[in-house]
Amino acid sequence: MAFALGEKICVFLLSKKLVSKNDLNKAKQKFSKEGGNLGDILIEMNVISKEDLFAAITETIPFPPIKLVRLKIEKKILELIPEKVSRMYQILPVSRIGKQLTVAMVDPLNIFALDDLKILTHLNISPVIASADDMVEAIRKHYEKSADEEINEIVKGIKSSDMEMVTEEKGAKISTKDLLNETSDAPIVKLANMILNKAVKERASDILIEPMEKKSRVRFRIDGLLCEYYNPPKKFHQAIISRIKVMSNLDISERRLPQDGRFKIKVANRKIDFRVSIVPSSFGEKAALRILDKAQATIDIERLGFNERDKEKIRSAADEPYGMILISGPTGCGKTTTLYSILKYADDPEKNIITVEDPVEFEIKGINQVNVNEEVGLTFQKCLRSILRQDPDIIMVGEIRDFETLDVAVKSALTGHLVLSTLHTNTAAGSIVRMINMGVEPFLISAAVQLIGAQRLLRTLCPECKEAYTPPKEIVEKYKLFDKKNKTGKIYRARGCKHCMNTGYRGRLGIIECIRLTPAVKELIASRAGESDIERTARKEGMISLRENGIENVLEGKVSLEDVLAATID
């Protein structure tokens, strides 16, 4: 929220007990030292949500609120205020009647913006208030050109003759100098940058740039689903790949071997990390870019989407002075984000926290983070052995891949350290069996492990277009869909609209099943019981399975039943 909080709003927040006096004073002290915006500081401190702050502002200032998401604005109205001015002041023209122009503003008390608008438009300005998030999305939607328009403009500036030298069909050896000249060409730079910028703005987690037989293909992974974004002409493919290589400091003349790298760029005033993997394929080189956007990361246990029961189990395990917390699941299910969230919860100036990662995904202030480098022999195992001499209280191991790393991690947990790590198993009970199969003695697992969680990410239904329906009776009975939480007999499914790129989904939330090692579970571990036996006992002891967690979110209208059934097993 870019609104400068006035004293009247502060009084309102205190009267409604939305903030405490102590928290407000801390925020004011931070504002005095660092500047910025008091509202933003309260949000960053997790004292108040954006929604509650916006509601408080609309109740205390004499301007009506407006929802911009569904609003259709005529082109001639938008042309009254240039995009640059709109972005600078966070404003959007909405409608005009005669000499009166209604303008949505994040800060309707900004007299400088009001004066400039009056001079610019020669109209009387009637402000209404909009939330900052709505404003960013509305400006993007109304002012930005479509991808096709942008691409066509860029492609027109690329000379076909310049691209001829990089086509594989020619078979001629291309010099590094020629490649550098071609990749520094302004239109190619614009095309590559546009792909990267668009991916970040669409909240993509990955970009795939793939060579096909007669064309190239660019796809984004958004909310776990791959969507085709653009098909550049095949003759531009190698130029785009070479540009990505230059940005990643890779060898642009090497096309026969895989290469890995990373780079940073600034998008919308925030730094974005890209991890790059390039591999040769039968039709050319394929690039996969993982986007690490710290602004989008939800490094907070409260914001992961877990239910209160499981959050309490995680907090309880993180409060222990020693032991092991394991998070399991397939690649891309949010394991690392959960570990970071636990670290943030456990972080304290009196604790020495060290992480060993491959690579470090998010830098956390005040925590020592070590990047594994196997090329020089810096493995997880060697790092672990070394950092044990650094007097750590909490250790996070990015991933346990072998017995040696697991052995050191278990022994560290037994010698007074809290150890966090991940395993590639599908269920929480499966992690126990996996550790035994890797060679760890059952009695060590029982003594060391505090909690094991298995998690998945589910796509959340787009709030703008999700539709209610009544499922067949047999589905209701099979999955026990209706209880005290859902008395209407309806659940929701995806439909698709312009706000969610016609996918029906926008954003993701996590579900988790957590096993605390009770005496009954430890007894099964000691007898080397199978996964199904451990899971059955854990459920009797209070574990809620992934499927059951998913169904709870279905009943609350957050996710679709189809997504839960696809992501979990019974």
Coordinates of C-alpha atoms in Angstrom, one line a residue:
M1 CA 0.0 0.0 0.0
A2 CA 1.6 3.2 -1.1
F3 CA -0.7 5.4 1.0
A4 CA 0.9 7.6 3.6
L5 CA -0.9 6.7 6.8
G6 CA -2.4 9.6 8.6
E7 CA -3.0 9.9 12.3
K8 CA -6.7 9.4 11.8
I9 CA -6.1 6.0 10.2
C10 CA -3.6 5.0 12.9
V11 CA -6.2 5.8 15.6
F12 CA -8.7 3.7 13.6
L13 CA -6.4 0.7 13.4
L14 CA -5.8 0.9 17.2
S15 CA -9.5 1.2 17.9
K16 CA -10.4 -1.8 15.8
K17 CA -7.4 -3.7 17.4
L18 CA -6.0 -4.4 13.9
V19 CA -2.6 -3.3 15.3
S20 CA -1.2 -3.0 18.8
K21 CA 0.3 0.2 20.1
N22 CA 3.6 -1.5 20.5
D23 CA 3.7 -2.7 16.9
L24 CA 2.6 0.7 15.6
N25 CA 5.4 2.4 17.6
K26 CA 8.0 -0.1 16.2
A27 CA 6.8 0.6 12.7
K28 CA 7.0 4.4 13.3
Q29 CA 10.6 4.0 14.6
K30 CA 11.5 2.1 11.5
F31 CA 9.8 4.7 9.3
S32 CA 11.8 7.5 11.0
K33 CA 15.1 5.6 10.5
E34 CA 14.6 4.2 7.0
G35 CA 11.8 6.3 5.5
G36 CA 9.5 4.7 3.0
N37 CA 5.8 4.2 3.8
L38 CA 4.3 3.4 7.2
G39 CA 1.6 1.2 5.7
D40 CA 4.2 -0.9 3.8
I41 CA 6.3 -1.3 6.9
L42 CA 3.3 -2.6 8.9
I43 CA 2.6 -5.1 6.1
E44 CA 6.3 -6.2 6.0
M45 CA 6.3 -6.7 9.7
N46 CA 3.2 -9.1 9.3
V47 CA 1.3 -6.8 11.7
I48 CA -1.6 -6.3 9.3
S49 CA -2.7 -7.7 5.9
K50 CA -3.0 -5.6 2.8
E51 CA -6.7 -6.2 2.8
D52 CA -7.3 -5.0 6.3
L53 CA -5.1 -1.9 5.8
F54 CA -7.0 -1.0 2.6
A55 CA -10.4 -1.5 4.4
A56 CA -9.2 0.8 7.2
I57 CA -8.2 3.5 4.8
T58 CA -11.5 3.4 2.9
E59 CA -13.4 3.8 6.2
T60 CA -11.4 6.8 7.3
I61 CA -11.1 9.0 4.2
P62 CA -13.9 10.6 2.2
F63 CA -13.3 8.7 -1.1
P64 CA -15.3 5.7 -2.4
P65 CA -13.4 2.5 -3.1
I66 CA -13.3 0.9 -6.5
K67 CA -12.5 -2.6 -7.7
L68 CA -10.5 -2.3 -10.9
V69 CA -10.1 -6.0 -11.8
R70 CA -13.4 -6.3 -13.8
L71 CA -13.6 -2.7 -15.0
K72 CA -13.6 -2.0 -18.7
I73 CA -12.1 1.3 -19.6
E74 CA -12.6 3.0 -23.0
K75 CA -9.4 3.6 -25.0
K76 CA -10.2 7.3 -25.4
I77 CA -10.3 7.6 -21.6
L78 CA -7.0 5.8 -21.2
E79 CA -5.4 8.1 -23.7
L80 CA -6.1 11.1 -21.4
I81 CA -3.2 10.0 -19.1
P82 CA 0.1 8.6 -20.5
E83 CA 1.3 5.2 -19.2
K84 CA 4.4 6.8 -17.7
V85 CA 2.3 9.2 -15.5
S86 CA -0.1 6.4 -14.6
R87 CA 2.8 4.2 -13.3
M88 CA 4.6 7.1 -11.6
Y89 CA 1.5 8.2 -9.5
Q90 CA -0.2 4.8 -9.4
I91 CA -3.4 6.2 -11.0
L92 CA -5.8 5.1 -13.7
P93 CA -8.5 7.2 -15.5
V94 CA -11.8 5.4 -15.1
S95 CA -14.6 7.6 -16.7
R96 CA -15.4 11.1 -17.9
I97 CA -18.6 13.1 -17.8
G98 CA -18.2 16.5 -19.4
K99 CA -15.3 18.3 -17.6
Q100 CA -15.2 15.7 -14.7
L101 CA -12.6 12.9 -14.9
T102 CA -12.9 10.1 -12.4
V103 CA -9.5 8.7 -11.6
A104 CA -8.7 5.7 -9.5
M105 CA -5.7 6.3 -7.1
V106 CA -3.8 4.3 -4.6
D107 CA -3.2 7.6 -2.7
P108 CA -6.1 10.0 -3.3
L109 CA -4.6 12.5 -0.9
N110 CA -1.5 13.0 -3.1
I111 CA -2.1 16.7 -3.9
F112 CA 0.9 16.8 -6.3
A113 CA -0.6 14.1 -8.4
L114 CA -4.0 15.8 -8.4
D115 CA -2.5 19.1 -9.5
D116 CA -0.4 17.5 -12.3
L117 CA -3.5 15.6 -13.5
K118 CA -5.5 18.8 -13.6
I119 CA -2.8 20.6 -15.7
L120 CA -2.3 17.6 -17.9
T121 CA -5.9 16.9 -18.8
H122 CA -7.5 20.4 -18.3
L123 CA -10.3 18.6 -16.5
N124 CA -11.6 18.5 -12.9
I125 CA -10.4 15.4 -11.1
S126 CA -12.7 13.3 -9.0
P127 CA -10.6 10.7 -7.1
V128 CA -11.7 7.2 -6.0
I129 CA -9.4 4.8 -4.1
A130 CA -8.1 1.5 -5.3
S131 CA -5.8 -1.1 -3.7
A132 CA -2.1 -1.2 -4.8
D133 CA -2.3 -4.8 -6.1
D134 CA -5.4 -4.0 -8.2
M135 CA -3.7 -0.9 -9.6
V136 CA -0.6 -2.7 -10.7
E137 CA -2.7 -5.4 -12.4
A138 CA -5.0 -2.8 -14.0
I139 CA -2.2 -0.7 -15.4
R140 CA -0.5 -3.8 -16.9
K141 CA -3.8 -5.0 -18.4
H142 CA -4.9 -1.6 -19.9
Y143 CA -1.6 -0.1 -21.0
E144 CA 0.7 -3.0 -22.0
K145 CA 0.8 -4.2 -25.6
S146 CA -0.1 -7.8 -26.3
A147 CA 2.8 -10.3 -26.6
D148 CA 2.0 -10.6 -30.3
E149 CA 2.2 -6.9 -30.9
E150 CA 5.5 -6.5 -29.1
I151 CA 7.0 -9.5 -30.8
N152 CA 5.9 -8.4 -34.3
E153 CA 7.5 -5.0 -33.8
I154 CA 10.8 -6.6 -32.6
V155 CA 10.9 -9.2 -35.4
K156 CA 10.5 -6.5 -38.0
G157 CA 13.7 -5.0 -36.7
I158 CA 15.7 -8.2 -37.2
K159 CA 17.2 -8.6 -40.6
S160 CA 16.8 -12.1 -42.1
S161 CA 20.3 -11.9 -43.6
D162 CA 21.8 -11.5 -40.1
M163 CA 20.0 -14.6 -38.9
E164 CA 21.2 -16.8 -41.8
M165 CA 24.6 -17.4 -40.3
V166 CA 23.2 -19.0 -37.2
T167 CA 20.9 -21.5 -38.8
E168 CA 22.0 -25.2 -38.4
E169 CA 21.1 -26.0 -42.0
K170 CA 24.1 -24.0 -43.3
G171 CA 26.5 -26.4 -41.6
A172 CA 29.3 -23.8 -41.6
K173 CA 31.4 -23.3 -38.6
I174 CA 30.5 -20.0 -36.9
S175 CA 33.2 -17.9 -35.2
T176 CA 32.7 -16.7 -31.6
K177 CA 33.1 -13.1 -32.9
D178 CA 30.1 -13.6 -35.3
L179 CA 28.0 -15.1 -32.5
L180 CA 28.8 -12.2 -30.2
N181 CA 28.0 -9.7 -32.9
E182 CA 24.7 -11.4 -33.6
T183 CA 23.6 -11.8 -30.0
S184 CA 24.4 -8.1 -29.2
D185 CA 22.0 -7.0 -32.0
A186 CA 19.4 -4.7 -30.4
P187 CA 16.3 -6.5 -31.7
I188 CA 17.6 -9.9 -30.4
V189 CA 18.4 -8.4 -27.0
K190 CA 14.9 -6.9 -26.9
L191 CA 13.3 -10.2 -27.9
A192 CA 15.2 -12.1 -25.1
N193 CA 14.4 -9.4 -22.5
M194 CA 10.8 -9.4 -23.5
I195 CA 10.5 -13.1 -22.9
L196 CA 12.1 -12.8 -19.5
N197 CA 10.1 -9.8 -18.4
K198 CA 6.8 -11.4 -19.6
A199 CA 7.6 -14.6 -17.7
V200 CA 8.2 -12.7 -14.4
K201 CA 5.0 -10.6 -14.8
E202 CA 2.9 -13.7 -15.5
R203 CA 4.3 -15.3 -12.2
A204 CA 6.0 -18.1 -14.1
S205 CA 8.3 -20.4 -12.2
D206 CA 10.1 -21.7 -15.3
I207 CA 10.8 -20.8 -19.0
L208 CA 11.4 -23.4 -21.6
I209 CA 12.9 -22.4 -25.0
E210 CA 12.8 -25.4 -27.2
P211 CA 13.8 -26.2 -30.8
M212 CA 11.3 -28.0 -32.9
E213 CA 11.7 -29.4 -36.4
K214 CA 10.4 -26.3 -38.2
K215 CA 9.9 -23.8 -35.5
S216 CA 11.0 -22.7 -32.0
R217 CA 8.7 -22.8 -28.9
V218 CA 8.7 -20.8 -25.8
R219 CA 6.7 -22.1 -22.8
F220 CA 6.1 -20.7 -19.3
R221 CA 5.2 -22.9 -16.2
I222 CA 2.6 -21.0 -14.4
D223 CA 1.1 -22.4 -11.2
G224 CA 2.7 -25.8 -12.1
L225 CA 1.1 -25.9 -15.6
L226 CA 3.1 -25.4 -18.8
C227 CA 1.5 -22.8 -21.1
E228 CA 2.7 -22.0 -24.7
Y229 CA 3.6 -18.4 -24.9
Y230 CA 5.3 -17.8 -28.3
N231 CA 6.6 -19.6 -31.4
P232 CA 9.6 -17.6 -32.7
P233 CA 10.7 -18.4 -36.3
K234 CA 13.3 -21.3 -36.2
K235 CA 16.0 -19.0 -37.7
F236 CA 15.9 -16.9 -34.5
H237 CA 16.2 -19.8 -32.1
Q238 CA 20.0 -20.0 -31.8
A239 CA 20.3 -16.3 -31.5
I240 CA 18.0 -16.3 -28.5
I241 CA 19.9 -19.3 -26.9
S242 CA 23.2 -17.5 -27.5
R243 CA 21.8 -14.3 -25.8
I244 CA 20.9 -16.4 -22.8
K245 CA 24.4 -17.9 -22.8
V246 CA 26.0 -14.5 -22.9
M247 CA 23.9 -13.3 -19.9
S248 CA 24.9 -16.5 -18.0
N249 CA 28.6 -16.2 -18.8
L250 CA 28.5 -19.5 -20.7
D251 CA 30.5 -20.6 -23.7
I252 CA 28.4 -19.5 -26.7
S253 CA 30.5 -21.5 -29.2
E254 CA 29.9 -24.9 -27.3
R255 CA 26.8 -26.6 -28.6
R256 CA 27.6 -30.3 -28.1
L257 CA 27.7 -30.4 -24.2
P258 CA 25.2 -29.4 -21.5
Q259 CA 26.0 -26.1 -19.7
D260 CA 24.6 -24.6 -16.4
G261 CA 24.7 -21.0 -15.3
R262 CA 22.8 -18.2 -13.7
F263 CA 22.2 -14.5 -14.0
K264 CA 20.2 -11.6 -12.4
I265 CA 18.1 -8.9 -14.0
K266 CA 15.9 -6.2 -12.6
V267 CA 12.2 -6.4 -13.4
A268 CA 9.7 -3.9 -12.0
N269 CA 12.3 -2.5 -9.6
R270 CA 13.1 -5.9 -8.0
K271 CA 16.0 -8.3 -8.6
I272 CA 15.1 -11.6 -10.2
D273 CA 17.5 -14.6 -10.2
F274 CA 17.5 -17.0 -13.2
R275 CA 19.1 -20.5 -13.0
V276 CA 19.9 -21.6 -16.5
S277 CA 20.3 -25.2 -17.9
I278 CA 21.2 -25.7 -21.6
V279 CA 21.2 -29.1 -23.2
P280 CA 21.8 -30.2 -26.9
S281 CA 18.8 -31.9 -28.6
S282 CA 18.2 -33.4 -32.0
F283 CA 16.9 -30.0 -33.4
G284 CA 19.3 -27.7 -31.6
E285 CA 19.9 -26.5 -28.0
K286 CA 17.1 -26.4 -25.5
A287 CA 17.2 -23.8 -22.6
A288 CA 15.4 -24.2 -19.3
L289 CA 15.4 -21.2 -17.0
R290 CA 14.2 -21.5 -13.3
I291 CA 12.9 -18.1 -12.0
L292 CA 13.7 -17.3 -8.4
D293 CA 11.6 -14.2 -7.5
K294 CA 12.1 -13.3 -3.8
A295 CA 9.1 -11.0 -3.9
Q296 CA 6.8 -13.8 -4.9
A297 CA 8.3 -16.3 -2.3
T298 CA 6.1 -17.0 0.7
I299 CA 8.8 -17.6 3.3
D300 CA 6.4 -17.7 6.2
I301 CA 4.8 -20.8 7.8
E302 CA 1.5 -18.8 8.2
R303 CA 1.3 -18.2 4.4
L304 CA 2.1 -21.6 3.0
G305 CA -1.5 -22.8 3.1
F306 CA -1.1 -25.5 5.7
N307 CA -4.0 -26.1 8.2
E308 CA -3.6 -25.0 11.8
R309 CA -3.0 -28.6 13.1
D310 CA 0.0 -29.2 10.9
K311 CA 1.4 -25.7 11.4
E312 CA 1.3 -26.3 15.1
K313 CA 3.2 -29.6 14.7
I314 CA 5.9 -27.9 12.6
R315 CA 6.2 -25.0 15.1
S316 CA 6.4 -27.5 18.0
A317 CA 9.2 -29.5 16.2
A318 CA 11.1 -26.3 15.3
D319 CA 11.0 -25.2 19.0
E320 CA 12.9 -28.3 20.1
P321 CA 16.6 -27.7 20.9
Y322 CA 17.8 -30.7 18.7
G323 CA 16.5 -33.4 16.4
M324 CA 15.7 -33.7 12.7
I325 CA 12.9 -32.2 10.6
L326 CA 12.5 -33.8 7.2
I327 CA 10.3 -32.5 4.4
S328 CA 9.7 -34.9 1.5
G329 CA 7.9 -34.9 -1.9
P330 CA 8.6 -34.8 -5.6
T331 CA 10.6 -32.1 -7.4
G332 CA 8.8 -28.7 -7.4
C333 CA 6.4 -29.4 -4.5
G334 CA 7.8 -26.5 -2.4
K335 CA 10.0 -28.4 0.0
T336 CA 12.8 -25.8 0.0
T337 CA 10.3 -23.0 0.6
T338 CA 8.9 -24.9 3.6
L339 CA 12.4 -25.3 5.0
Y340 CA 13.1 -21.6 4.6
S341 CA 9.9 -20.8 6.4
I342 CA 10.9 -23.0 9.3
L343 CA 14.3 -21.3 9.4
K344 CA 12.6 -17.9 9.5
Y345 CA 10.4 -19.1 12.3
A346 CA 13.3 -20.5 14.3
D347 CA 15.7 -17.6 13.5
D348 CA 16.9 -15.7 16.6
P349 CA 19.9 -13.5 17.2
E350 CA 21.1 -15.9 19.9
K351 CA 21.2 -18.8 17.5
N352 CA 23.9 -19.7 15.0
I353 CA 22.2 -20.9 11.8
I354 CA 24.1 -22.4 8.8
T355 CA 22.7 -23.8 5.6
V356 CA 24.3 -26.1 2.9
E357 CA 22.5 -25.7 -0.4
D358 CA 22.9 -26.6 -4.1
P359 CA 22.4 -23.8 -5.0
V360 CA 21.4 -21.1 -2.5
E361 CA 18.0 -20.1 -3.7
F362 CA 17.0 -17.3 -1.4
E363 CA 19.4 -15.2 0.7
I364 CA 18.2 -14.8 4.3
K365 CA 19.6 -11.9 6.3
G366 CA 21.5 -13.0 9.4
I367 CA 21.9 -16.7 8.3
N368 CA 25.1 -18.2 7.0
Q369 CA 24.5 -19.9 3.7
V370 CA 27.0 -22.2 2.0
N371 CA 26.8 -23.1 -1.7
V372 CA 27.8 -26.6 -2.6
N373 CA 30.4 -26.9 -5.5
E374 CA 31.0 -30.5 -6.5
E375 CA 33.5 -29.4 -9.2
V376 CA 36.0 -28.5 -6.5
G377 CA 35.0 -31.3 -4.2
L378 CA 32.7 -29.2 -1.9
T379 CA 30.0 -31.8 -1.4
F380 CA 27.1 -31.9 1.1
Q381 CA 29.0 -34.4 3.2
K382 CA 32.2 -32.3 3.3
C383 CA 30.3 -29.1 4.1
L384 CA 28.4 -30.8 6.9
R385 CA 31.5 -32.1 8.5
S386 CA 33.1 -28.7 8.4
I387 CA 30.2 -26.6 9.6
L388 CA 29.9 -28.9 12.7
R389 CA 33.1 -27.2 13.8
Q390 CA 31.4 -23.8 13.4
D391 CA 29.3 -24.2 16.6
P392 CA 25.9 -24.2 14.8
D393 CA 22.6 -24.4 16.7
I394 CA 20.5 -25.1 13.5
I395 CA 21.7 -26.7 10.3
M396 CA 19.8 -26.9 7.0
V397 CA 20.9 -29.4 4.4
G398 CA 19.3 -28.6 1.0
E399 CA 18.9 -32.2 0.0
I400 CA 19.9 -35.7 1.4
R401 CA 21.1 -37.7 -1.6
D402 CA 23.3 -40.4 -0.2
F403 CA 24.0 -42.5 2.9
E404 CA 27.1 -40.4 3.9
T405 CA 25.1 -37.1 4.0
L406 CA 22.2 -38.8 5.9
D407 CA 24.6 -40.4 8.4
V408 CA 26.3 -37.1 9.3
A409 CA 22.8 -35.3 9.4
V410 CA 21.4 -38.0 11.8
K411 CA 24.5 -37.9 14.0
S412 CA 24.3 -34.1 14.1
A413 CA 20.7 -34.3 15.2
L414 CA 21.8 -36.6 18.0
T415 CA 24.6 -34.4 19.2
G416 CA 22.5 -31.3 20.1
H417 CA 21.7 -29.7 16.7
L418 CA 18.4 -29.0 15.0
V419 CA 18.8 -30.3 11.5
L420 CA 16.4 -29.5 8.6
S421 CA 16.5 -31.3 5.2
T422 CA 14.6 -32.8 2.3
L423 CA 14.1 -36.3 0.9
H424 CA 12.7 -37.4 -2.4
T425 CA 9.9 -39.7 -1.2
N426 CA 6.2 -39.5 -1.9
T427 CA 4.8 -40.0 1.6
A428 CA 5.9 -39.2 5.2
A429 CA 5.9 -42.9 6.1
G430 CA 7.9 -43.6 3.0
S431 CA 10.8 -41.4 4.3
I432 CA 11.3 -43.7 7.2
V433 CA 11.5 -46.8 5.0
R434 CA 13.8 -44.9 2.7
M435 CA 16.2 -44.0 5.5
I436 CA 16.3 -47.6 6.7
N437 CA 17.0 -48.7 3.1
M438 CA 19.8 -46.2 2.8
G439 CA 21.5 -47.9 5.7
V440 CA 20.6 -45.9 8.9
E441 CA 19.8 -48.1 11.9
P442 CA 16.1 -47.9 13.0
F443 CA 17.0 -47.0 16.6
L444 CA 19.0 -43.9 15.3
I445 CA 15.9 -42.8 13.3
S446 CA 13.7 -43.1 16.4
A447 CA 16.2 -41.1 18.5
A448 CA 17.0 -38.4 16.0
V449 CA 13.8 -37.5 14.0
Q450 CA 11.3 -35.1 15.5
L451 CA 9.0 -34.7 12.5
I452 CA 8.5 -35.9 8.9
G453 CA 6.3 -34.0 6.5
A454 CA 5.3 -34.9 2.9
Q455 CA 3.9 -32.1 0.9
R456 CA 2.3 -31.1 -2.4
L457 CA 1.3 -27.9 -4.1
L458 CA -2.3 -27.5 -5.4
R459 CA -3.4 -24.8 -7.8
T460 CA -5.9 -22.4 -6.2
L461 CA -9.0 -21.6 -8.1
C462 CA -9.2 -18.2 -9.7
P463 CA -11.6 -16.2 -7.5
E464 CA -12.9 -14.2 -10.5
C465 CA -14.2 -17.1 -12.4
K466 CA -14.5 -20.3 -10.3
E467 CA -18.0 -21.8 -10.5
A468 CA -20.0 -23.8 -8.0
Y469 CA -21.5 -27.2 -8.9
T470 CA -23.1 -30.2 -7.2
P471 CA -21.0 -33.4 -7.7
P472 CA -22.7 -36.8 -8.3
K473 CA -23.9 -38.6 -5.2
E474 CA -21.3 -41.4 -5.6
I475 CA -18.5 -38.9 -5.6
V476 CA -19.9 -37.2 -2.5
E477 CA -20.0 -40.6 -0.7
K478 CA -16.7 -41.8 -1.9
Y479 CA -14.7 -38.7 -0.8
K480 CA -16.9 -37.7 2.1
L481 CA -17.4 -34.2 0.6
F482 CA -20.0 -32.7 2.8
D483 CA -19.7 -32.1 6.5
K484 CA -20.2 -29.3 9.0
K485 CA -17.9 -27.0 6.9
N486 CA -19.9 -27.5 3.7
K487 CA -23.7 -27.5 4.1
T488 CA -24.6 -26.2 0.7
G489 CA -24.0 -29.4 -1.2
K490 CA -21.8 -27.5 -3.7
I491 CA -18.0 -27.4 -4.4
Y492 CA -16.1 -25.3 -7.0
R493 CA -14.3 -26.1 -10.2
A494 CA -12.1 -24.1 -12.7
R495 CA -13.7 -22.3 -15.6
G496 CA -11.2 -19.8 -17.0
C497 CA -11.2 -16.0 -17.7
K498 CA -8.8 -13.3 -18.8
H499 CA -7.5 -12.8 -15.2
C500 CA -6.1 -16.3 -15.1
M501 CA -5.1 -16.7 -18.8
N502 CA -8.1 -18.9 -19.2
T503 CA -6.7 -21.7 -17.0
G504 CA -9.2 -21.3 -14.2
Y505 CA -6.3 -21.2 -11.6
R506 CA -4.3 -18.4 -10.1
G507 CA -1.7 -19.1 -7.4
R508 CA -0.9 -22.2 -5.4
L509 CA -1.2 -23.4 -1.8
G510 CA 0.6 -26.2 0.0
I511 CA -0.9 -29.2 1.7
I512 CA 1.2 -31.5 4.0
E513 CA 0.9 -34.7 6.1
C514 CA 3.0 -34.6 9.2
I515 CA 4.2 -37.6 11.3
R516 CA 5.5 -37.0 14.9
L517 CA 7.4 -40.0 16.1
T518 CA 5.1 -41.2 18.9
P519 CA 6.0 -44.4 20.9
A520 CA 3.7 -46.5 18.7
V521 CA 5.4 -45.3 15.5
K522 CA 8.9 -45.8 17.1
E523 CA 7.9 -49.4 17.9
L524 CA 7.1 -50.0 14.2
I525 CA 10.4 -48.4 13.1
A526 CA 12.3 -50.7 15.5
S527 CA 10.7 -53.7 13.9
R528 CA 11.4 -52.4 10.4
A529 CA 7.7 -52.3 9.5
G530 CA 6.5 -51.5 6.0
E531 CA 5.3 -48.1 4.8
S532 CA 1.6 -49.0 4.9
D533 CA 1.8 -50.2 8.6
I534 CA 3.6 -47.0 9.7
E535 CA 1.1 -44.8 7.8
R536 CA -1.9 -46.7 9.3
T537 CA -0.6 -46.2 12.9
A538 CA 0.4 -42.6 12.2
R539 CA -3.2 -41.9 11.1
K540 CA -4.5 -43.5 14.3
E541 CA -2.1 -41.2 16.2
G542 CA -3.6 -38.1 14.6
M543 CA -1.9 -37.7 11.2
I544 CA -4.1 -36.2 8.5
S545 CA -3.2 -37.5 5.1
L546 CA -2.5 -35.4 2.0
R547 CA -5.7 -36.5 0.4
E548 CA -7.7 -35.5 3.5
N549 CA -5.9 -32.2 3.7
G550 CA -6.8 -31.6 0.0
I551 CA -10.5 -32.4 0.6
E552 CA -10.6 -29.9 3.4
N553 CA -9.5 -27.2 0.9
V554 CA -12.1 -28.4 -1.6
L555 CA -14.8 -27.9 1.0
E556 CA -13.5 -24.4 1.7
G557 CA -13.7 -23.6 -2.1
K558 CA -10.0 -23.0 -2.5
V559 CA -9.1 -25.8 -4.9
S560 CA -10.8 -28.2 -7.3
L561 CA -11.5 -31.9 -6.4
E562 CA -9.9 -32.9 -9.7
D563 CA -6.6 -31.2 -8.7
V564 CA -6.6 -32.9 -5.3
L565 CA -7.2 -36.4 -6.8
A566 CA -4.4 -35.8 -9.4
A567 CA -1.9 -34.7 -6.8
T568 CA -2.6 -37.3 -4.0
I569 CA -3.2 -41.0 -3.5
D570 CA -5.7 -42.6 -1.2

